[in-house]
PDB file of C-alpha atoms in Angstrom:
ATOM      1  CA  MET A  18      76.813 -46.433 -67.121  1.00  0.00           C
ATOM      2  CA  LYS A  19      80.088 -45.575 -68.283  1.00  0.00           C
ATOM      3  CA  LYS A  20      81.900 -44.837 -64.855  1.00  0.00           C
ATOM      4  CA  ILE A  21      82.219 -47.018 -61.939  1.00  0.00           C
ATOM      5  CA  LEU A  22      83.881 -46.561 -58.644  1.00  0.00           C
ATOM      6  CA  VAL A  23      85.541 -49.012 -56.733  1.00  0.00           C
ATOM      7  CA  PRO A  24      87.110 -48.114 -53.140  1.00  0.00           C
ATOM      8  CA  THR A  25      89.617 -50.718 -51.432  1.00  0.00           C
ATOM      9  CA  ASP A  26      91.605 -51.103 -49.170  1.00  0.00           C
ATOM     10  CA  PHE A  27      93.360 -54.403 -51.197  1.00  0.00           C
ATOM     11  CA  SER A  28      91.597 -56.810 -48.928  1.00  0.00           C
ATOM     12  CA  GLU A  29      89.683 -60.146 -50.287  1.00  0.00           C
ATOM     13  CA  ILE A  30      86.650 -58.424 -49.743  1.00  0.00           C
ATOM     14  CA  ALA A  31      87.564 -55.574 -51.885  1.00  0.00           C
ATOM     15  CA  LYS A  32      88.821 -58.070 -54.410  1.00  0.00           C
ATOM     16  CA  ASN A  33      85.338 -59.230 -54.587  1.00  0.00           C
ATOM     17  CA  ALA A  34      83.455 -56.281 -55.097  1.00  0.00           C
ATOM     18  CA  LEU A  35      86.408 -55.405 -57.826  1.00  0.00           C
ATOM     19  CA  LYS A  36      85.705 -58.596 -59.770  1.00  0.00           C
ATOM     20  CA  SER A  37      81.745 -57.799 -59.405  1.00  0.00           C
ATOM     21  CA  ALA A  38      82.786 -54.214 -60.784  1.00  0.00           C
ATOM     22  CA  ALA A  39      84.658 -55.876 -63.332  1.00  0.00           C
ATOM     23  CA  LYS A  40      81.953 -57.982 -64.836  1.00  0.00           C
ATOM     24  CA  ILE A  41      79.492 -54.951 -65.217  1.00  0.00           C
ATOM     25  CA  ALA A  42      82.145 -52.681 -66.331  1.00  0.00           C
ATOM     26  CA  THR A  43      82.641 -55.282 -68.895  1.00  0.00           C
ATOM     27  CA  LYS A  44      78.868 -55.756 -69.590  1.00  0.00           C
ATOM     28  CA  PHE A  45      78.850 -51.762 -70.498  1.00  0.00           C
ATOM     29  CA  ASN A  46      82.253 -50.940 -71.247  1.00  0.00           C
ATOM     30  CA  ALA A  47      82.709 -48.650 -68.697  1.00  0.00           C
ATOM     31  CA  ASP A  48      85.704 -47.241 -67.021  1.00  0.00           C
ATOM     32  CA  ILE A  49      86.888 -48.374 -63.589  1.00  0.00           C
ATOM     33  CA  TYR A  50      88.039 -45.925 -60.728  1.00  0.00           C
ATOM     34  CA  LEU A  51      89.831 -47.368 -58.317  1.00  0.00           C
ATOM     35  CA  LEU A  52      90.061 -45.065 -55.143  1.00  0.00           C
ATOM     36  CA  HIS A  53      92.449 -45.873 -51.993  1.00  0.00           C
ATOM     37  CA  MET A  54      91.594 -43.401 -49.346  1.00  0.00           C
ATOM     38  CA  LEU A  55      94.543 -43.012 -46.457  1.00  0.00           C
ATOM     39  CA  ASP A  56      91.898 -42.091 -43.745  1.00  0.00           C
ATOM     40  CA  LEU A  57      94.183 -38.736 -43.096  1.00  0.00           C
ATOM     41  CA  PRO A  58      92.637 -35.166 -43.146  1.00  0.00           C
ATOM     42  CA  LEU A  59      94.150 -33.480 -45.855  1.00  0.00           C
ATOM     43  CA  HIS A  60      95.812 -30.736 -44.057  1.00  0.00           C
ATOM     44  CA  LEU A  61      97.652 -33.187 -42.295  1.00  0.00           C
ATOM     45  CA  ALA A  62      99.371 -34.162 -45.201  1.00  0.00           C
ATOM     46  CA  ASP A  63      99.884 -30.870 -46.929  1.00  0.00           C
ATOM     47  CA  PRO A  64     103.425 -30.423 -47.512  1.00  0.00           C
ATOM     48  CA  VAL A  65     102.863 -26.675 -47.757  1.00  0.00           C
ATOM     49  CA  LEU A  66     102.591 -26.460 -44.117  1.00  0.00           C
ATOM     50  CA  GLN A  67     106.155 -26.257 -42.536  1.00  0.00           C
ATOM     51  CA  ASN A  68     107.288 -28.766 -39.993  1.00  0.00           C
ATOM     52  CA  ASN A  69     104.031 -31.191 -40.680  1.00  0.00           C
ATOM     53  CA  GLU A  70     105.476 -34.611 -39.261  1.00  0.00           C
ATOM     54  CA  ASN A  71     103.057 -36.421 -41.219  1.00  0.00           C
ATOM     55  CA  ILE A  72     104.666 -35.763 -44.640  1.00  0.00           C
ATOM     56  CA  PRO A  73     106.791 -38.748 -44.798  1.00  0.00           C
ATOM     57  CA  GLU A  74     104.915 -41.116 -43.342  1.00  0.00           C
ATOM     58  CA  ALA A  75     101.788 -39.986 -45.866  1.00  0.00           C
ATOM     59  CA  LEU A  76     104.032 -40.324 -49.062  1.00  0.00           C
ATOM     60  CA  TYR A  77     105.495 -44.022 -47.472  1.00  0.00           C
ATOM     61  CA  PHE A  78     101.397 -45.246 -47.641  1.00  0.00           C
ATOM     62  CA  MET A  79     101.089 -43.223 -50.979  1.00  0.00           C
ATOM     63  CA  LYS A  80     103.872 -45.158 -52.611  1.00  0.00           C
ATOM     64  CA  LEU A  81     102.645 -48.483 -51.408  1.00  0.00           C
ATOM     65  CA  ALA A  82      98.946 -47.739 -52.500  1.00  0.00           C
ATOM     66  CA  HIS A  83     100.359 -47.183 -56.089  1.00  0.00           C
ATOM     67  CA  GLN A  84     102.636 -50.663 -56.164  1.00  0.00           C
ATOM     68  CA  GLN A  85      99.336 -52.721 -55.058  1.00  0.00           C
ATOM     69  CA  PHE A  86      97.615 -50.715 -58.133  1.00  0.00           C
ATOM     70  CA  SER A  87     100.235 -52.045 -60.013  1.00  0.00           C
ATOM     71  CA  LYS A  88      99.216 -55.241 -59.277  1.00  0.00           C
ATOM     72  CA  ILE A  89      96.029 -55.223 -59.309  1.00  0.00           C
ATOM     73  CA  LYS A  90      95.985 -53.571 -63.108  1.00  0.00           C
ATOM     74  CA  HIS A  91      97.749 -56.552 -64.631  1.00  0.00           C
ATOM     75  CA  MET A  92      94.953 -59.209 -63.458  1.00  0.00           C
ATOM     76  CA  ASP A  93      93.080 -61.242 -65.727  1.00  0.00           C
ATOM     77  CA  PHE A  94      89.873 -60.215 -64.710  1.00  0.00           C
ATOM     78  CA  LEU A  95      90.779 -56.824 -65.399  1.00  0.00           C
ATOM     79  CA  LYS A  96      91.971 -57.119 -69.288  1.00  0.00           C
ATOM     80  CA  ASN A  97      90.292 -54.860 -71.867  1.00  0.00           C
ATOM     81  CA  ILE A  98      89.087 -52.338 -68.871  1.00  0.00           C
ATOM     82  CA  ASN A  99      90.046 -49.168 -68.665  1.00  0.00           C
ATOM     83  CA  ILE A 100      91.244 -48.618 -65.176  1.00  0.00           C
ATOM     84  CA  HIS A 101      92.014 -45.123 -63.462  1.00  0.00           C
ATOM     85  CA  GLU A 102      93.884 -45.117 -59.630  1.00  0.00           C
ATOM     86  CA  ALA A 103      93.608 -42.444 -57.102  1.00  0.00           C
ATOM     87  CA  VAL A 104      94.567 -41.826 -53.887  1.00  0.00           C
ATOM     88  CA  GLN A 105      93.354 -39.437 -51.647  1.00  0.00           C
ATOM     89  CA  PHE A 106      93.838 -38.078 -48.025  1.00  0.00           C
ATOM     90  CA  ASN A 107      90.234 -37.645 -46.455  1.00  0.00           C
ATOM     91  CA  TYR A 108      88.025 -39.677 -43.914  1.00  0.00           C
ATOM     92  CA  ALA A 109      87.105 -42.840 -45.928  1.00  0.00           C
ATOM     93  CA  PHE A 110      83.524 -42.211 -46.030  1.00  0.00           C
ATOM     94  CA  LYS A 111      83.646 -38.504 -46.853  1.00  0.00           C
ATOM     95  CA  GLY A 112      86.230 -39.268 -49.843  1.00  0.00           C
ATOM     96  CA  ILE A 113      84.421 -41.504 -51.439  1.00  0.00           C
ATOM     97  CA  THR A 114      80.997 -39.891 -51.850  1.00  0.00           C
ATOM     98  CA  GLU A 115      83.024 -36.598 -52.715  1.00  0.00           C
ATOM     99  CA  PHE A 116      85.048 -38.724 -55.481  1.00  0.00           C
ATOM    100  CA  ALA A 117      82.157 -39.932 -56.929  1.00  0.00           C
ATOM    101  CA  LYS A 118      80.528 -36.605 -57.119  1.00  0.00           C
ATOM    102  CA  ASN A 119      83.758 -34.841 -58.675  1.00  0.00           C
ATOM    103  CA  ASN A 120      84.379 -37.398 -61.164  1.00  0.00           C
ATOM    104  CA  GLU A 121      80.805 -38.255 -62.382  1.00  0.00           C
ATOM    105  CA  CYS A 122      80.411 -42.148 -61.310  1.00  0.00           C
ATOM    106  CA  ASP A 123      77.146 -43.662 -62.017  1.00  0.00           C
ATOM    107  CA  LEU A 124      77.925 -46.102 -59.202  1.00  0.00           C
ATOM    108  CA  ILE A 125      80.002 -47.298 -56.252  1.00  0.00           C
ATOM    109  CA  VAL A 126      80.730 -51.166 -55.520  1.00  0.00           C
ATOM    110  CA  MET A 127      82.374 -51.900 -52.365  1.00  0.00           C
ATOM    111  CA  GLY A 128      82.936 -54.434 -50.220  1.00  0.00           C
ATOM    112  CA  SER A 129      81.774 -55.001 -46.568  1.00  0.00           C
ATOM    113  CA  HIS A 130      83.108 -57.220 -44.057  1.00  0.00           C
ATOM    114  CA  GLY A 131      79.332 -56.596 -42.385  1.00  0.00           C
ATOM    115  CA  SER A 132      79.214 -58.233 -38.882  1.00  0.00           C
ATOM    116  CA  SER A 133      82.001 -60.585 -39.339  1.00  0.00           C
ATOM    117  CA  GLY A 134      84.365 -58.435 -36.924  1.00  0.00           C
ATOM    118  CA  TYR A 135      87.273 -58.190 -39.085  1.00  0.00           C
ATOM    119  CA  LYS A 136      88.782 -55.230 -38.749  1.00  0.00           C
ATOM    120  CA  GLU A 137      89.335 -53.673 -42.485  1.00  0.00           C
ATOM    121  CA  MET A 138      88.831 -50.649 -43.919  1.00  0.00           C
ATOM    122  CA  PHE A 139      85.606 -51.045 -44.799  1.00  0.00           C
ATOM    123  CA  ILE A 140      83.955 -52.888 -41.785  1.00  0.00           C
ATOM    124  CA  GLY A 141      80.320 -51.772 -40.763  1.00  0.00           C
ATOM    125  CA  SER A 142      80.637 -47.825 -40.531  1.00  0.00           C
ATOM    126  CA  ASN A 143      82.307 -47.115 -43.578  1.00  0.00           C
ATOM    127  CA  ALA A 144      80.231 -49.135 -46.052  1.00  0.00           C
ATOM    128  CA  GLU A 145      76.740 -47.624 -43.928  1.00  0.00           C
ATOM    129  CA  LYS A 146      78.136 -44.119 -43.974  1.00  0.00           C
ATOM    130  CA  VAL A 147      78.694 -44.335 -47.835  1.00  0.00           C
ATOM    131  CA  VAL A 148      75.476 -45.889 -48.444  1.00  0.00           C
ATOM    132  CA  ARG A 149      73.617 -43.133 -46.463  1.00  0.00           C
ATOM    133  CA  GLU A 150      75.943 -40.094 -47.851  1.00  0.00           C
ATOM    134  CA  SER A 151      75.977 -41.322 -51.752  1.00  0.00           C
ATOM    135  CA  GLU A 152      74.039 -39.477 -53.926  1.00  0.00           C
ATOM    136  CA  ILE A 153      74.246 -42.076 -56.775  1.00  0.00           C
ATOM    137  CA  PRO A 154      73.615 -45.956 -56.026  1.00  0.00           C
ATOM    138  CA  VAL A 155      76.015 -48.012 -54.002  1.00  0.00           C
ATOM    139  CA  LEU A 156      75.912 -51.984 -54.767  1.00  0.00           C
ATOM    140  CA  VAL A 157      77.721 -53.737 -51.756  1.00  0.00           C
ATOM    141  CA  VAL A 158      79.351 -56.780 -52.066  1.00  0.00           C
ATOM    142  CA  LYS A 159      80.687 -59.413 -49.559  1.00  0.00           C
ATOM    143  CA  LYS A 160      81.545 -62.211 -51.176  1.00  0.00           C
ATOM    144  CA  GLU A 161      82.773 -63.437 -54.717  1.00  0.00           C
ATOM    145  CA  VAL A 162      80.056 -63.708 -57.438  1.00  0.00           C
ATOM    146  CA  SER A 163      80.679 -66.093 -60.173  1.00  0.00           C
ATOM    147  CA  ASP A 164      78.819 -64.383 -62.808  1.00  0.00           C
ATOM    148  CA  PHE A 165      77.051 -61.345 -61.984  1.00  0.00           C
ATOM    149  CA  ASN A 166      74.191 -62.190 -64.184  1.00  0.00           C
ATOM    150  CA  ILE A 167      71.159 -60.699 -62.527  1.00  0.00           C
ATOM    151  CA  LYS A 168      68.064 -62.783 -63.203  1.00  0.00           C
ATOM    152  CA  LYS A 169      66.033 -61.735 -60.191  1.00  0.00           C
ATOM    153  CA  PHE A 170      65.739 -58.846 -58.748  1.00  0.00           C
ATOM    154  CA  VAL A 171      64.164 -58.022 -55.361  1.00  0.00           C
ATOM    155  CA  LEU A 172      63.286 -54.682 -54.833  1.00  0.00           C
ATOM    156  CA  ALA A 173      61.852 -53.856 -50.948  1.00  0.00           C
ATOM    157  CA  THR A 174      59.611 -51.240 -50.593  1.00  0.00           C
ATOM    158  CA  ASP A 175      57.076 -49.578 -48.367  1.00  0.00           C
ATOM    159  CA  ALA A 176      54.798 -48.261 -51.598  1.00  0.00           C
ATOM    160  CA  ASP A 177      55.339 -44.586 -50.431  1.00  0.00           C
ATOM    161  CA  LEU A 178      54.329 -42.066 -53.287  1.00  0.00           C
ATOM    162  CA  ASP A 179      56.678 -40.186 -52.360  1.00  0.00           C
ATOM    163  CA  ASN A 180      59.614 -42.765 -53.255  1.00  0.00           C
ATOM    164  CA  LYS A 181      58.055 -42.788 -57.138  1.00  0.00           C
ATOM    165  CA  LYS A 182      61.507 -41.271 -58.371  1.00  0.00           C
ATOM    166  CA  THR A 183      63.504 -43.242 -56.941  1.00  0.00           C
ATOM    167  CA  LEU A 184      61.653 -46.291 -58.010  1.00  0.00           C
ATOM    168  CA  LEU A 185      62.605 -45.063 -61.388  1.00  0.00           C
ATOM    169  CA  LYS A 186      65.929 -45.319 -60.459  1.00  0.00           C
ATOM    170  CA  ALA A 187      65.661 -49.173 -59.988  1.00  0.00           C
ATOM    171  CA  VAL A 188      63.618 -49.559 -62.830  1.00  0.00           C
ATOM    172  CA  HIS A 189      66.522 -48.226 -64.972  1.00  0.00           C
ATOM    173  CA  PHE A 190      68.611 -50.265 -63.438  1.00  0.00           C
ATOM    174  CA  ALA A 191      66.748 -53.355 -64.003  1.00  0.00           C
ATOM    175  CA  LYS A 192      66.058 -52.042 -67.740  1.00  0.00           C
ATOM    176  CA  LEU A 193      69.974 -51.978 -68.316  1.00  0.00           C
ATOM    177  CA  PHE A 194      70.737 -55.682 -66.425  1.00  0.00           C
ATOM    178  CA  GLU A 195      67.351 -56.511 -68.717  1.00  0.00           C
ATOM    179  CA  THR A 196      66.248 -58.373 -65.476  1.00  0.00           C
ATOM    180  CA  GLU A 197      63.024 -59.301 -63.939  1.00  0.00           C
ATOM    181  CA  LEU A 198      61.911 -56.605 -61.266  1.00  0.00           C
ATOM    182  CA  HIS A 199      60.437 -57.986 -58.191  1.00  0.00           C
ATOM    183  CA  LEU A 200      58.572 -55.384 -56.037  1.00  0.00           C
ATOM    184  CA  LEU A 201      58.549 -56.638 -51.932  1.00  0.00           C
ATOM    185  CA  PHE A 202      56.209 -55.338 -49.468  1.00  0.00           C
ATOM    186  CA  VAL A 203      57.145 -57.221 -45.567  1.00  0.00           C
ATOM    187  CA  ASN A 204      54.495 -57.243 -43.411  1.00  0.00           C
ATOM    188  CA  THR A 205      55.023 -56.916 -39.784  1.00  0.00           C
ATOM    189  CA  PRO A 206      53.052 -57.514 -36.605  1.00  0.00           C
ATOM    190  CA  ASN A 207      53.784 -53.807 -35.827  1.00  0.00           C
ATOM    191  CA  ASN A 208      52.586 -52.616 -39.154  1.00  0.00           C
ATOM    192  CA  PHE A 209      50.236 -54.742 -40.396  1.00  0.00           C
ATOM    193  CA  THR A 210      48.209 -54.315 -43.486  1.00  0.00           C
ATOM    194  CA  THR A 211      45.937 -56.533 -45.341  1.00  0.00           C
ATOM    195  CA  THR A 212      46.800 -58.412 -47.950  1.00  0.00           C
ATOM    196  CA  LYS A 213      44.436 -56.788 -50.119  1.00  0.00           C
ATOM    197  CA  GLN A 214      45.355 -53.209 -49.407  1.00  0.00           C
ATOM    198  CA  ALA A 215      49.453 -53.723 -49.743  1.00  0.00           C
ATOM    199  CA  TYR A 216      48.490 -55.192 -53.407  1.00  0.00           C
ATOM    200  CA  ALA A 217      46.332 -52.021 -53.704  1.00  0.00           C
ATOM    201  CA  ASP A 218      49.142 -49.819 -52.262  1.00  0.00           C
ATOM    202  CA  LEU A 219      51.642 -51.510 -54.623  1.00  0.00           C
ATOM    203  CA  GLU A 220      49.144 -50.983 -57.834  1.00  0.00           C
ATOM    204  CA  GLU A 221      49.027 -47.248 -56.735  1.00  0.00           C
ATOM    205  CA  PHE A 222      52.980 -47.266 -56.319  1.00  0.00           C
ATOM    206  CA  LEU A 223      53.741 -48.515 -60.067  1.00  0.00           C
ATOM    207  CA  GLU A 224      50.725 -46.380 -61.708  1.00  0.00           C
ATOM    208  CA  GLU A 225      52.459 -44.203 -64.631  1.00  0.00           C
ATOM    209  CA  ILE A 226      55.403 -46.662 -65.013  1.00  0.00           C
ATOM    210  CA  LYS A 227      54.326 -48.518 -68.010  1.00  0.00           C
ATOM    211  CA  LEU A 228      55.935 -51.759 -67.111  1.00  0.00           C
ATOM    212  CA  ASN A 229      54.202 -55.297 -67.510  1.00  0.00           C
ATOM    213  CA  ASN A 230      57.153 -57.277 -65.972  1.00  0.00           C
ATOM    214  CA  ILE A 231      57.204 -56.296 -62.636  1.00  0.00           C
ATOM    215  CA  GLU A 232      56.203 -58.638 -59.972  1.00  0.00           C
ATOM    216  CA  LYS A 233      54.424 -57.650 -56.430  1.00  0.00           C
ATOM    217  CA  HIS A 234      55.490 -59.896 -53.743  1.00  0.00           C
ATOM    218  CA  ILE A 235      53.674 -59.581 -50.187  1.00  0.00           C
ATOM    219  CA  TYR A 236      55.886 -61.571 -47.401  1.00  0.00           C
ATOM    220  CA  ASN A 237      54.471 -62.019 -43.587  1.00  0.00           C
ATOM    221  CA  ASP A 238      57.976 -62.177 -40.960  1.00  0.00           C
ATOM    222  CA  VAL A 239      58.875 -60.719 -37.685  1.00  0.00           C
ATOM    223  CA  SER A 240      60.617 -57.651 -38.831  1.00  0.00           C
ATOM    224  CA  ILE A 241      61.210 -55.771 -42.510  1.00  0.00           C
ATOM    225  CA  GLU A 242      65.188 -56.670 -42.348  1.00  0.00           C
ATOM    226  CA  LYS A 243      63.956 -60.803 -41.479  1.00  0.00           C
ATOM    227  CA  GLY A 244      61.790 -60.429 -44.120  1.00  0.00           C
ATOM    228  CA  ILE A 245      63.779 -59.162 -46.826  1.00  0.00           C
ATOM    229  CA  LEU A 246      66.364 -61.525 -46.169  1.00  0.00           C
ATOM    230  CA  ASN A 247      63.999 -64.758 -45.326  1.00  0.00           C
ATOM    231  CA  PHE A 248      62.124 -64.059 -48.999  1.00  0.00           C
ATOM    232  CA  ALA A 249      65.663 -63.187 -51.116  1.00  0.00           C
ATOM    233  CA  GLU A 250      66.567 -66.663 -49.538  1.00  0.00           C
ATOM    234  CA  LYS A 251      63.231 -68.378 -50.508  1.00  0.00           C
ATOM    235  CA  PHE A 252      63.100 -66.798 -53.687  1.00  0.00           C
ATOM    236  CA  ASN A 253      66.906 -67.279 -54.666  1.00  0.00           C
ATOM    237  CA  ALA A 254      67.348 -63.676 -55.485  1.00  0.00           C
ATOM    238  CA  ASP A 255      70.654 -62.536 -56.945  1.00  0.00           C
ATOM    239  CA  LEU A 256      70.479 -58.796 -55.858  1.00  0.00           C
ATOM    240  CA  ILE A 257      68.692 -57.031 -52.953  1.00  0.00           C
ATOM    241  CA  GLY A 258      67.759 -53.544 -53.934  1.00  0.00           C
ATOM    242  CA  ILE A 259      66.851 -51.062 -50.722  1.00  0.00           C
ATOM    243  CA  ILE A 260      65.274 -47.440 -51.294  1.00  0.00           C
ATOM    244  CA  THR A 261      66.776 -44.947 -48.409  1.00  0.00           C
ATOM    245  CA  HIS A 262      66.419 -41.585 -47.128  1.00  0.00           C
ATOM    246  CA  GLY A 263      70.257 -41.472 -46.429  1.00  0.00           C
ATOM    247  CA  ARG A 264      71.174 -38.914 -43.774  1.00  0.00           C
ATOM    248  CA  LYS A 265      67.889 -37.566 -43.375  1.00  0.00           C
ATOM    249  CA  GLY A 266      66.734 -41.020 -41.688  1.00  0.00           C
ATOM    250  CA  LEU A 267      64.651 -44.047 -43.138  1.00  0.00           C
ATOM    251  CA  SER A 268      61.104 -43.663 -44.135  1.00  0.00           C
ATOM    252  CA  HIS A 269      58.281 -45.005 -41.504  1.00  0.00           C
ATOM    253  CA  PHE A 270      58.705 -48.280 -43.656  1.00  0.00           C
ATOM    254  CA  PHE A 271      62.681 -48.182 -43.278  1.00  0.00           C
ATOM    255  CA  ASN A 272      62.553 -46.973 -39.727  1.00  0.00           C
ATOM    256  CA  GLY A 273      66.089 -47.367 -37.701  1.00  0.00           C
ATOM    257  CA  SER A 274      68.485 -48.860 -39.688  1.00  0.00           C
ATOM    258  CA  ILE A 275      66.857 -51.127 -42.210  1.00  0.00           C
ATOM    259  CA  SER A 276      69.211 -50.419 -44.980  1.00  0.00           C
ATOM    260  CA  GLU A 277      72.980 -50.815 -42.704  1.00  0.00           C
ATOM    261  CA  ASP A 278      70.959 -53.843 -41.122  1.00  0.00           C
ATOM    262  CA  LEU A 279      71.258 -55.408 -44.431  1.00  0.00           C
ATOM    263  CA  ILE A 280      74.303 -54.908 -45.698  1.00  0.00           C
ATOM    264  CA  ASN A 281      75.552 -56.302 -42.338  1.00  0.00           C
ATOM    265  CA  HIS A 282      74.105 -59.591 -42.632  1.00  0.00           C
ATOM    266  CA  ALA A 283      72.745 -60.200 -45.961  1.00  0.00           C
ATOM    267  CA  SER A 284      75.063 -62.856 -47.759  1.00  0.00           C
ATOM    268  CA  ARG A 285      73.718 -61.451 -51.015  1.00  0.00           C
ATOM    269  CA  PRO A 286      74.718 -58.224 -53.172  1.00  0.00           C
ATOM    270  CA  VAL A 287      72.527 -55.249 -51.927  1.00  0.00           C
ATOM    271  CA  ILE A 288      72.108 -52.344 -53.920  1.00  0.00           C
ATOM    272  CA  THR A 289      70.813 -48.778 -52.521  1.00  0.00           C
ATOM    273  CA  PHE A 290      69.260 -46.110 -54.198  1.00  0.00           C
ATOM    274  CA  LYS A 291      69.200 -42.363 -52.344  1.00  0.00           C
ATOM    275  CA  ILE A 292      65.581 -40.882 -52.256  1.00  0.00           C
TER     276      ILE A 292
END
């Protein structure tokens, strides 16, 4: 892990995400790319276009952003970390995913207010859209994590064999952080599977992956989202992981918007891996 992208709107929530990114960057000697999006299409801020009345305002907000970057880069928790800064004009979620791809970033770390109702840049839709669109893992952080030392990493799965390649991404992540990986299968009344069959499905899902430290858990609850959240609370998980199909829609296990719901409602960090 060499490049970590941290989108920021300079809010406290974004700062919490940056602190987590800093801990990860320190661990892997990675660079942090700080990105502030001015939610304005590029053509509206293009000085080449004549009579573009948006230019003065765009330049003003760009100047303010760089002033904020200057303050951030001198914060103690970013000492000895290479920081790159960028201000871009684009729709927030689109600009973030494009920047990550163009700069070959390995991980996106971003804040989210979730369902708290704050009207900041990354409430609800933007974080959810980044998760849906991003080809690389997205770590969503809501509150400050005192020490991003992951000991218990819970990955929710439906044991769909089509997701095996994505499971390998999560396994690689667990290896990097030297953490326990716990596979979680949530059983619900609407999608009931016997415990025996659920364990058999998980065993088949794990076949060909030569790891002895992957624990398997079956948890019963009224819904998949509640099952993941309640298990994570009871198990005292440090990180929740989910596999998403992104814009194509979630699999039959994660139908609807499970990943988005978790981002909105989980108080713990959530990381997503796209199929």
